[in-house]
Amino acid sequence: MAALHLLVVEGNVAAQAARVAAMTGTTPAAGYAAVLRALAPGAAVDIVTPADPGAAEAPAALADYDGIAITGSALNVYDLTPPITAQIALARAVFAAGVPFFGSCWGLQVATVAAGGSVRPNPRGREVALARNVWLTAEGRAHPLHAGRPAAFDVPAIHLDEVETRPPGMVVTAGNAVSAVQAAEIRFGNGLFWGVQYHPEYDFSDLAAMLARYRPILIAEGFARDDAAVDALVADMTALGGDSPRRDIAWRWGLGAVVLERAARRTEIANWLSAQVRPFAARRGRG
């Protein structure tokens, strides 16, 4: 059979993606594509940047892909600027094409709005670095999106916004004390979306770069008292992402294997590939 053919939608405008690349060495979309290739060896992964004016169309028709994923973003979907409305329109087109659809953080928010829901700034504030004690709902415990997850877990996260109004076709599969919708499936039109408010694609190096990038926000919002405190947070995340396990730092942060092990962190993406993308591709003689 032919290898999987996947598409990654970059959620950021070019300047935002470039800022991330300057700190991590790769754009969010390129990083996401690398994760997909690691989980699906041999997959061909294209990238599209609908937030950029005059952005090129995807190399293939949407219906020809075996799966489509949307990255995180620094945008706020309720602003409804052209870079945002272009992504909402693309999400509706993916739903119409009936292709397996996945999104992290921003991706969940865009799919929610595309399907008729709404998003707001979270009145409880921002989740930074980790979403703590994410618990599976009754639907989530039986859902293949979370196969292999314990009943409660920590995951990499960074977001201020959250789902406010759930679209008619949404089933919430996970939540926590900060956001009631931490993961969900959405049925809309011909399509099925699986998404999470957190970042299963992130490594600790991504978290370190994110904390450094959010330095002024962390201090202004009380997550860190000063630059030295931010430096300490960044140093911890950098060390956790190194080659040698740092049990002392993991203990200080209260982190277990579910978030420390790369394969465990990527659970939802791996499950989407195995439960949605590969069966879809096989029905078409691919994958």
PDB file of C-alpha atoms in Angstrom:
ATOM      1  CA  MET A   1       0.000   0.000   0.000  1.00  0.00           C
ATOM      2  CA  ALA A   2       1.013   3.603  -0.530  1.00  0.00           C
ATOM      3  CA  ALA A   3       2.367   5.621   2.400  1.00  0.00           C
ATOM      4  CA  LEU A   4       0.052   7.906   4.296  1.00  0.00           C
ATOM      5  CA  HIS A   5      -0.407  11.393   2.853  1.00  0.00           C
ATOM      6  CA  LEU A   6      -0.999  13.967   5.594  1.00  0.00           C
ATOM      7  CA  LEU A   7      -1.471  17.734   5.741  1.00  0.00           C
ATOM      8  CA  VAL A   8      -0.456  20.062   8.579  1.00  0.00           C
ATOM      9  CA  VAL A   9      -2.133  23.467   8.813  1.00  0.00           C
ATOM     10  CA  GLU A  10       0.121  26.151  10.324  1.00  0.00           C
ATOM     11  CA  GLY A  11      -2.059  28.132  12.720  1.00  0.00           C
ATOM     12  CA  ASN A  12       0.237  31.155  12.977  1.00  0.00           C
ATOM     13  CA  VAL A  13       0.925  34.070  10.694  1.00  0.00           C
ATOM     14  CA  ALA A  14       4.426  34.040   9.205  1.00  0.00           C
ATOM     15  CA  ALA A  15       5.936  36.431  11.760  1.00  0.00           C
ATOM     16  CA  GLN A  16       4.673  34.357  14.694  1.00  0.00           C
ATOM     17  CA  ALA A  17       5.917  31.112  13.156  1.00  0.00           C
ATOM     18  CA  ALA A  18       9.309  32.718  12.519  1.00  0.00           C
ATOM     19  CA  ARG A  19       9.590  33.786  16.175  1.00  0.00           C
ATOM     20  CA  VAL A  20       8.986  30.197  17.265  1.00  0.00           C
ATOM     21  CA  ALA A  21      11.531  28.920  14.743  1.00  0.00           C
ATOM     22  CA  ALA A  22      14.129  31.398  16.012  1.00  0.00           C
ATOM     23  CA  MET A  23      13.883  29.824  19.476  1.00  0.00           C
ATOM     24  CA  THR A  24      13.285  26.154  18.636  1.00  0.00           C
ATOM     25  CA  GLY A  25      14.826  25.752  15.193  1.00  0.00           C
ATOM     26  CA  THR A  26      11.520  24.884  13.551  1.00  0.00           C
ATOM     27  CA  THR A  27       8.078  26.355  12.930  1.00  0.00           C
ATOM     28  CA  PRO A  28       5.077  24.847  14.722  1.00  0.00           C
ATOM     29  CA  ALA A  29       3.899  23.224  11.486  1.00  0.00           C
ATOM     30  CA  ALA A  30       7.314  21.754  10.678  1.00  0.00           C
ATOM     31  CA  GLY A  31       7.588  20.451  14.240  1.00  0.00           C
ATOM     32  CA  TYR A  32       4.137  18.899  14.018  1.00  0.00           C
ATOM     33  CA  ALA A  33       5.048  17.309  10.680  1.00  0.00           C
ATOM     34  CA  ALA A  34       8.149  15.777  12.278  1.00  0.00           C
ATOM     35  CA  VAL A  35       6.009  14.228  15.034  1.00  0.00           C
ATOM     36  CA  LEU A  36       3.625  12.760  12.455  1.00  0.00           C
ATOM     37  CA  ARG A  37       6.537  11.287  10.478  1.00  0.00           C
ATOM     38  CA  ALA A  38       7.938   9.764  13.678  1.00  0.00           C
ATOM     39  CA  LEU A  39       4.582   8.154  14.490  1.00  0.00           C
ATOM     40  CA  ALA A  40       3.860   7.142  10.880  1.00  0.00           C
ATOM     41  CA  PRO A  41       7.212   6.272   9.287  1.00  0.00           C
ATOM     42  CA  GLY A  42       7.235   6.862   5.554  1.00  0.00           C
ATOM     43  CA  ALA A  43       4.307   9.290   5.641  1.00  0.00           C
ATOM     44  CA  ALA A  44       4.375  12.184   3.216  1.00  0.00           C
ATOM     45  CA  VAL A  45       3.462  15.351   5.111  1.00  0.00           C
ATOM     46  CA  ASP A  46       2.592  18.619   3.393  1.00  0.00           C
ATOM     47  CA  ILE A  47       2.256  22.004   5.099  1.00  0.00           C
ATOM     48  CA  VAL A  48      -0.154  24.820   4.291  1.00  0.00           C
ATOM     49  CA  THR A  49      -0.163  28.352   5.773  1.00  0.00           C
ATOM     50  CA  PRO A  50      -3.682  29.793   5.351  1.00  0.00           C
ATOM     51  CA  ALA A  51      -3.013  32.649   7.803  1.00  0.00           C
ATOM     52  CA  ASP A  52      -0.598  34.253   5.341  1.00  0.00           C
ATOM     53  CA  PRO A  53      -1.979  36.561   2.626  1.00  0.00           C
ATOM     54  CA  GLY A  54      -1.671  34.912  -0.758  1.00  0.00           C
ATOM     55  CA  ALA A  55      -0.657  31.580   0.778  1.00  0.00           C
ATOM     56  CA  ALA A  56      -0.394  28.717  -1.672  1.00  0.00           C
ATOM     57  CA  GLU A  57      -3.113  26.100  -1.703  1.00  0.00           C
ATOM     58  CA  ALA A  58      -2.345  22.666  -0.305  1.00  0.00           C
ATOM     59  CA  PRO A  59      -0.406  20.601  -2.868  1.00  0.00           C
ATOM     60  CA  ALA A  60      -3.285  18.112  -3.094  1.00  0.00           C
ATOM     61  CA  ALA A  61      -7.055  18.466  -2.882  1.00  0.00           C
ATOM     62  CA  LEU A  62      -8.219  18.185   0.726  1.00  0.00           C
ATOM     63  CA  ALA A  63     -10.186  15.017  -0.055  1.00  0.00           C
ATOM     64  CA  ASP A  64      -6.988  13.340  -1.287  1.00  0.00           C
ATOM     65  CA  TYR A  65      -5.295  13.506   2.115  1.00  0.00           C
ATOM     66  CA  ASP A  66      -5.540  10.675   4.623  1.00  0.00           C
ATOM     67  CA  GLY A  67      -5.519  13.040   7.595  1.00  0.00           C
ATOM     68  CA  ILE A  68      -5.308  16.766   8.326  1.00  0.00           C
ATOM     69  CA  ALA A  69      -4.027  18.373  11.542  1.00  0.00           C
ATOM     70  CA  ILE A  70      -3.983  21.986  12.792  1.00  0.00           C
ATOM     71  CA  THR A  71      -1.198  23.302  15.034  1.00  0.00           C
ATOM     72  CA  GLY A  72      -1.404  25.665  17.962  1.00  0.00           C
ATOM     73  CA  SER A  73      -1.313  29.427  17.408  1.00  0.00           C
ATOM     74  CA  ALA A  74      -0.761  32.748  19.154  1.00  0.00           C
ATOM     75  CA  LEU A  75      -3.953  34.092  17.522  1.00  0.00           C
ATOM     76  CA  ASN A  76      -7.302  34.492  19.278  1.00  0.00           C
ATOM     77  CA  VAL A  77     -10.124  33.024  17.215  1.00  0.00           C
ATOM     78  CA  TYR A  78     -12.764  35.532  18.401  1.00  0.00           C
ATOM     79  CA  ASP A  79     -10.790  38.389  16.778  1.00  0.00           C
ATOM     80  CA  LEU A  80     -12.018  37.153  13.377  1.00  0.00           C
ATOM     81  CA  THR A  81      -9.262  38.856  11.395  1.00  0.00           C
ATOM     82  CA  PRO A  82      -8.566  37.595   7.844  1.00  0.00           C
ATOM     83  CA  PRO A  83      -5.824  35.151   8.989  1.00  0.00           C
ATOM     84  CA  ILE A  84      -8.405  33.647  11.373  1.00  0.00           C
ATOM     85  CA  THR A  85     -11.440  33.580   9.094  1.00  0.00           C
ATOM     86  CA  ALA A  86      -9.294  31.880   6.436  1.00  0.00           C
ATOM     87  CA  GLN A  87      -8.566  29.061   8.877  1.00  0.00           C
ATOM     88  CA  ILE A  88     -12.210  28.729   9.917  1.00  0.00           C
ATOM     89  CA  ALA A  89     -13.147  28.436   6.251  1.00  0.00           C
ATOM     90  CA  LEU A  90     -10.458  25.809   5.735  1.00  0.00           C
ATOM     91  CA  ALA A  91     -11.717  23.853   8.760  1.00  0.00           C
ATOM     92  CA  ARG A  92     -15.238  23.833   7.305  1.00  0.00           C
ATOM     93  CA  ALA A  93     -13.803  22.596   4.022  1.00  0.00           C
ATOM     94  CA  VAL A  94     -12.002  19.769   5.837  1.00  0.00           C
ATOM     95  CA  PHE A  95     -15.251  18.788   7.559  1.00  0.00           C
ATOM     96  CA  ALA A  96     -17.012  18.836   4.183  1.00  0.00           C
ATOM     97  CA  ALA A  97     -14.292  16.638   2.641  1.00  0.00           C
ATOM     98  CA  GLY A  98     -14.829  13.997   5.344  1.00  0.00           C
ATOM     99  CA  VAL A  99     -11.097  13.535   5.953  1.00  0.00           C
ATOM    100  CA  PRO A 100      -9.898  12.536   9.469  1.00  0.00           C
ATOM    101  CA  PHE A 101      -9.253  15.809  11.268  1.00  0.00           C
ATOM    102  CA  PHE A 102      -7.158  16.587  14.373  1.00  0.00           C
ATOM    103  CA  GLY A 103      -6.055  19.698  16.226  1.00  0.00           C
ATOM    104  CA  SER A 104      -4.054  20.800  19.241  1.00  0.00           C
ATOM    105  CA  CYS A 105      -5.125  23.833  21.294  1.00  0.00           C
ATOM    106  CA  TRP A 106      -5.837  26.430  18.565  1.00  0.00           C
ATOM    107  CA  GLY A 107      -6.902  23.560  16.319  1.00  0.00           C
ATOM    108  CA  LEU A 108      -9.663  22.595  18.768  1.00  0.00           C
ATOM    109  CA  GLN A 109     -10.781  26.211  18.991  1.00  0.00           C
ATOM    110  CA  VAL A 110     -10.935  26.680  15.207  1.00  0.00           C
ATOM    111  CA  ALA A 111     -12.859  23.433  14.733  1.00  0.00           C
ATOM    112  CA  THR A 112     -15.267  24.481  17.491  1.00  0.00           C
ATOM    113  CA  VAL A 113     -16.059  27.798  15.789  1.00  0.00           C
ATOM    114  CA  ALA A 114     -16.229  26.173  12.341  1.00  0.00           C
ATOM    115  CA  ALA A 115     -18.884  23.778  13.688  1.00  0.00           C
ATOM    116  CA  GLY A 116     -20.993  26.531  15.272  1.00  0.00           C
ATOM    117  CA  GLY A 117     -19.539  26.938  18.765  1.00  0.00           C
ATOM    118  CA  SER A 118     -17.670  29.829  20.363  1.00  0.00           C
ATOM    119  CA  VAL A 119     -14.417  30.513  22.217  1.00  0.00           C
ATOM    120  CA  ARG A 120     -13.584  33.045  24.953  1.00  0.00           C
ATOM    121  CA  PRO A 121     -10.680  34.108  27.143  1.00  0.00           C
ATOM    122  CA  ASN A 122     -10.772  31.771  30.131  1.00  0.00           C
ATOM    123  CA  PRO A 123     -12.016  33.676  33.200  1.00  0.00           C
ATOM    124  CA  ARG A 124      -9.845  31.377  35.353  1.00  0.00           C
ATOM    125  CA  GLY A 125      -6.759  32.562  33.528  1.00  0.00           C
ATOM    126  CA  ARG A 126      -3.992  30.950  31.563  1.00  0.00           C
ATOM    127  CA  GLU A 127      -2.604  27.408  31.712  1.00  0.00           C
ATOM    128  CA  VAL A 128       1.163  27.520  31.367  1.00  0.00           C
ATOM    129  CA  ALA A 129       3.662  24.707  30.708  1.00  0.00           C
ATOM    130  CA  LEU A 130       1.392  21.933  31.995  1.00  0.00           C
ATOM    131  CA  ALA A 131      -2.328  21.251  32.211  1.00  0.00           C
ATOM    132  CA  ARG A 132      -2.655  19.509  35.563  1.00  0.00           C
ATOM    133  CA  ASN A 133      -5.015  16.707  36.533  1.00  0.00           C
ATOM    134  CA  VAL A 134      -6.792  16.442  33.210  1.00  0.00           C
ATOM    135  CA  TRP A 135      -9.522  13.860  33.815  1.00  0.00           C
ATOM    136  CA  LEU A 136     -11.393  11.744  31.321  1.00  0.00           C
ATOM    137  CA  THR A 137     -15.165  12.078  31.198  1.00  0.00           C
ATOM    138  CA  ALA A 138     -17.373   9.002  31.069  1.00  0.00           C
ATOM    139  CA  GLU A 139     -17.350   9.350  27.280  1.00  0.00           C
ATOM    140  CA  GLY A 140     -13.603   9.887  27.287  1.00  0.00           C
ATOM    141  CA  ARG A 141     -12.856   6.739  29.262  1.00  0.00           C
ATOM    142  CA  ALA A 142     -14.429   4.709  26.473  1.00  0.00           C
ATOM    143  CA  HIS A 143     -13.130   6.838  23.610  1.00  0.00           C
ATOM    144  CA  PRO A 144     -10.326   5.599  21.326  1.00  0.00           C
ATOM    145  CA  LEU A 145      -8.824   9.108  21.314  1.00  0.00           C
ATOM    146  CA  HIS A 146      -7.540   8.446  24.836  1.00  0.00           C
ATOM    147  CA  ALA A 147      -6.741   4.723  24.636  1.00  0.00           C
ATOM    148  CA  GLY A 148      -3.867   4.047  27.014  1.00  0.00           C
ATOM    149  CA  ARG A 149      -4.414   7.148  29.132  1.00  0.00           C
ATOM    150  CA  PRO A 150      -5.022   6.843  32.875  1.00  0.00           C
ATOM    151  CA  ALA A 151      -8.171   8.381  34.340  1.00  0.00           C
ATOM    152  CA  ALA A 152      -6.244  11.577  35.143  1.00  0.00           C
ATOM    153  CA  PHE A 153      -2.949  12.897  33.785  1.00  0.00           C
ATOM    154  CA  ASP A 154      -0.744  15.952  33.215  1.00  0.00           C
ATOM    155  CA  VAL A 155       0.137  17.189  29.727  1.00  0.00           C
ATOM    156  CA  PRO A 156       2.085  20.043  28.093  1.00  0.00           C
ATOM    157  CA  ALA A 157      -0.133  23.090  27.571  1.00  0.00           C
ATOM    158  CA  ILE A 158      -0.161  26.825  26.950  1.00  0.00           C
ATOM    159  CA  HIS A 159      -3.429  28.659  26.407  1.00  0.00           C
ATOM    160  CA  LEU A 160      -5.576  31.514  27.628  1.00  0.00           C
ATOM    161  CA  ASP A 161      -8.631  30.812  25.484  1.00  0.00           C
ATOM    162  CA  GLU A 162     -11.116  27.977  25.910  1.00  0.00           C
ATOM    163  CA  VAL A 163     -14.314  26.606  24.407  1.00  0.00           C
ATOM    164  CA  GLU A 164     -17.263  28.678  25.609  1.00  0.00           C
ATOM    165  CA  THR A 165     -20.294  27.415  23.656  1.00  0.00           C
ATOM    166  CA  ARG A 166     -20.097  23.809  22.539  1.00  0.00           C
ATOM    167  CA  PRO A 167     -21.243  23.142  18.968  1.00  0.00           C
ATOM    168  CA  PRO A 168     -24.126  20.681  18.549  1.00  0.00           C
ATOM    169  CA  GLY A 169     -21.882  17.840  17.405  1.00  0.00           C
ATOM    170  CA  MET A 170     -19.346  18.037  20.245  1.00  0.00           C
ATOM    171  CA  VAL A 171     -18.724  15.290  22.782  1.00  0.00           C
ATOM    172  CA  VAL A 172     -16.351  16.341  25.569  1.00  0.00           C
ATOM    173  CA  THR A 173     -13.880  13.596  26.439  1.00  0.00           C
ATOM    174  CA  ALA A 174     -11.639  15.338  28.998  1.00  0.00           C
ATOM    175  CA  GLY A 175     -11.570  18.403  31.243  1.00  0.00           C
ATOM    176  CA  ASN A 176      -9.906  19.805  34.333  1.00  0.00           C
ATOM    177  CA  ALA A 177     -10.362  22.517  36.947  1.00  0.00           C
ATOM    178  CA  VAL A 178      -9.131  25.196  34.542  1.00  0.00           C
ATOM    179  CA  SER A 179     -11.027  24.273  31.365  1.00  0.00           C
ATOM    180  CA  ALA A 180     -14.097  22.057  31.181  1.00  0.00           C
ATOM    181  CA  VAL A 181     -13.205  21.176  27.575  1.00  0.00           C
ATOM    182  CA  GLN A 182      -9.681  19.769  27.473  1.00  0.00           C
ATOM    183  CA  ALA A 183     -10.461  17.264  24.719  1.00  0.00           C
ATOM    184  CA  ALA A 184     -13.410  16.533  22.469  1.00  0.00           C
ATOM    185  CA  GLU A 185     -14.696  15.062  19.272  1.00  0.00           C
ATOM    186  CA  ILE A 186     -16.816  17.135  16.912  1.00  0.00           C
ATOM    187  CA  ARG A 187     -19.106  15.765  14.226  1.00  0.00           C
ATOM    188  CA  PHE A 188     -20.007  18.362  11.627  1.00  0.00           C
ATOM    189  CA  GLY A 189     -21.181  17.908   8.058  1.00  0.00           C
ATOM    190  CA  ASN A 190     -19.375  14.927   6.556  1.00  0.00           C
ATOM    191  CA  GLY A 191     -16.483  15.060   8.970  1.00  0.00           C
ATOM    192  CA  LEU A 192     -15.212  13.959  12.361  1.00  0.00           C
ATOM    193  CA  PHE A 193     -12.682  15.995  14.346  1.00  0.00           C
ATOM    194  CA  TRP A 194     -10.676  14.822  17.331  1.00  0.00           C
ATOM    195  CA  GLY A 195      -8.919  17.553  19.275  1.00  0.00           C
ATOM    196  CA  VAL A 196      -7.270  18.530  22.527  1.00  0.00           C
ATOM    197  CA  GLN A 197      -6.773  21.857  24.301  1.00  0.00           C
ATOM    198  CA  TYR A 198      -3.269  20.785  25.264  1.00  0.00           C
ATOM    199  CA  HIS A 199      -0.148  20.006  23.188  1.00  0.00           C
ATOM    200  CA  PRO A 200       0.629  16.280  22.900  1.00  0.00           C
ATOM    201  CA  GLU A 201       3.136  17.173  20.154  1.00  0.00           C
ATOM    202  CA  TYR A 202       5.361  19.203  22.515  1.00  0.00           C
ATOM    203  CA  ASP A 203       8.665  18.069  23.947  1.00  0.00           C
ATOM    204  CA  PHE A 204      10.180  19.741  26.998  1.00  0.00           C
ATOM    205  CA  SER A 205      12.439  21.769  24.712  1.00  0.00           C
ATOM    206  CA  ASP A 206       9.272  23.285  23.232  1.00  0.00           C
ATOM    207  CA  LEU A 207       8.060  24.124  26.735  1.00  0.00           C
ATOM    208  CA  ALA A 208      11.394  25.767  27.555  1.00  0.00           C
ATOM    209  CA  ALA A 209      11.212  27.935  24.437  1.00  0.00           C
ATOM    210  CA  MET A 210       7.576  28.786  25.143  1.00  0.00           C
ATOM    211  CA  LEU A 211       8.349  29.917  28.699  1.00  0.00           C
ATOM    212  CA  ALA A 212      11.198  32.086  27.440  1.00  0.00           C
ATOM    213  CA  ARG A 213       8.940  33.587  24.749  1.00  0.00           C
ATOM    214  CA  TYR A 214       6.189  34.328  27.294  1.00  0.00           C
ATOM    215  CA  ARG A 215       8.565  35.908  29.826  1.00  0.00           C
ATOM    216  CA  PRO A 216       6.735  39.289  30.122  1.00  0.00           C
ATOM    217  CA  ILE A 217       3.348  37.563  30.402  1.00  0.00           C
ATOM    218  CA  LEU A 218       4.574  35.136  33.056  1.00  0.00           C
ATOM    219  CA  ILE A 219       5.799  38.019  35.211  1.00  0.00           C
ATOM    220  CA  ALA A 220       2.765  40.246  34.562  1.00  0.00           C
ATOM    221  CA  GLU A 221       0.304  37.454  35.371  1.00  0.00           C
ATOM    222  CA  GLY A 222       2.099  36.276  38.495  1.00  0.00           C
ATOM    223  CA  PHE A 223       3.482  32.950  37.276  1.00  0.00           C
ATOM    224  CA  ALA A 224       7.002  34.199  38.002  1.00  0.00           C
ATOM    225  CA  ARG A 225       8.176  37.023  40.272  1.00  0.00           C
ATOM    226  CA  ASP A 226      11.018  38.239  38.056  1.00  0.00           C
ATOM    227  CA  ASP A 227      13.399  37.376  35.235  1.00  0.00           C
ATOM    228  CA  ALA A 228      15.448  35.132  37.491  1.00  0.00           C
ATOM    229  CA  ALA A 229      12.350  33.055  38.281  1.00  0.00           C
ATOM    230  CA  VAL A 230      11.581  32.695  34.574  1.00  0.00           C
ATOM    231  CA  ASP A 231      15.180  31.681  33.943  1.00  0.00           C
ATOM    232  CA  ALA A 232      14.786  28.948  36.581  1.00  0.00           C
ATOM    233  CA  LEU A 233      11.602  27.652  34.928  1.00  0.00           C
ATOM    234  CA  VAL A 234      13.281  27.599  31.536  1.00  0.00           C
ATOM    235  CA  ALA A 235      16.308  25.809  32.985  1.00  0.00           C
ATOM    236  CA  ASP A 236      14.075  23.105  34.483  1.00  0.00           C
ATOM    237  CA  MET A 237      12.250  22.464  31.215  1.00  0.00           C
ATOM    238  CA  THR A 238      15.544  22.442  29.306  1.00  0.00           C
ATOM    239  CA  ALA A 239      17.008  19.894  31.704  1.00  0.00           C
ATOM    240  CA  LEU A 240      13.918  17.676  31.520  1.00  0.00           C
ATOM    241  CA  GLY A 241      14.295  17.654  27.759  1.00  0.00           C
ATOM    242  CA  GLY A 242      17.920  16.547  27.919  1.00  0.00           C
ATOM    243  CA  ASP A 243      19.359  13.109  27.296  1.00  0.00           C
ATOM    244  CA  SER A 244      19.814  12.192  30.959  1.00  0.00           C
ATOM    245  CA  PRO A 245      16.717  11.825  33.176  1.00  0.00           C
ATOM    246  CA  ARG A 246      16.558  14.493  35.896  1.00  0.00           C
ATOM    247  CA  ARG A 247      14.684  12.757  38.672  1.00  0.00           C
ATOM    248  CA  ASP A 248      15.242  15.689  41.011  1.00  0.00           C
ATOM    249  CA  ILE A 249      13.480  18.166  38.706  1.00  0.00           C
ATOM    250  CA  ALA A 250      10.687  15.732  37.868  1.00  0.00           C
ATOM    251  CA  TRP A 251      10.124  15.238  41.616  1.00  0.00           C
ATOM    252  CA  ARG A 252      10.087  18.992  42.248  1.00  0.00           C
ATOM    253  CA  TRP A 253       7.434  19.491  39.571  1.00  0.00           C
ATOM    254  CA  GLY A 254       5.512  16.362  40.574  1.00  0.00           C
ATOM    255  CA  LEU A 255       5.860  14.772  37.139  1.00  0.00           C
ATOM    256  CA  GLY A 256       5.401  11.087  36.393  1.00  0.00           C
ATOM    257  CA  ALA A 257       6.008   8.858  33.408  1.00  0.00           C
ATOM    258  CA  VAL A 258       2.758   9.850  31.678  1.00  0.00           C
ATOM    259  CA  VAL A 259       4.182  13.272  30.877  1.00  0.00           C
ATOM    260  CA  LEU A 260       7.910  12.512  31.018  1.00  0.00           C
ATOM    261  CA  GLU A 261       7.847   9.761  28.391  1.00  0.00           C
ATOM    262  CA  ARG A 262       7.572  11.013  24.829  1.00  0.00           C
ATOM    263  CA  ALA A 263       5.394   8.152  23.631  1.00  0.00           C
ATOM    264  CA  ALA A 264       2.934   8.733  26.478  1.00  0.00           C
ATOM    265  CA  ARG A 265       2.767  12.477  25.785  1.00  0.00           C
ATOM    266  CA  ARG A 266       1.870  11.790  22.147  1.00  0.00           C
ATOM    267  CA  THR A 267      -0.952   9.379  22.987  1.00  0.00           C
ATOM    268  CA  GLU A 268      -3.814  11.262  21.329  1.00  0.00           C
ATOM    269  CA  ILE A 269      -1.961  11.865  18.070  1.00  0.00           C
ATOM    270  CA  ALA A 270      -0.882   8.226  17.884  1.00  0.00           C
ATOM    271  CA  ASN A 271      -4.444   7.097  18.601  1.00  0.00           C
ATOM    272  CA  TRP A 272      -5.835   9.397  15.900  1.00  0.00           C
ATOM    273  CA  LEU A 273      -3.431   7.903  13.377  1.00  0.00           C
ATOM    274  CA  SER A 274      -4.250   4.324  14.335  1.00  0.00           C
ATOM    275  CA  ALA A 275      -8.007   4.633  14.888  1.00  0.00           C
ATOM    276  CA  GLN A 276      -8.942   7.212  12.265  1.00  0.00           C
ATOM    277  CA  VAL A 277      -6.265   7.883   9.669  1.00  0.00           C
ATOM    278  CA  ARG A 278      -4.973   4.392   8.914  1.00  0.00           C
ATOM    279  CA  PRO A 279      -8.462   2.796   8.591  1.00  0.00           C
ATOM    280  CA  PHE A 280      -9.551   5.705   6.369  1.00  0.00           C
ATOM    281  CA  ALA A 281      -6.470   5.238   4.189  1.00  0.00           C
ATOM    282  CA  ALA A 282      -6.922   1.464   4.069  1.00  0.00           C
ATOM    283  CA  ARG A 283     -10.475   1.859   2.784  1.00  0.00           C
ATOM    284  CA  ARG A 284      -8.959   3.776  -0.124  1.00  0.00           C
ATOM    285  CA  GLY A 285      -6.147   1.267  -0.682  1.00  0.00           C
ATOM    286  CA  ARG A 286      -3.510   3.410   1.018  1.00  0.00           C
ATOM    287  CA  GLY A 287      -1.520   3.259   4.240  1.00  0.00           C
TER     288      GLY A 287
END
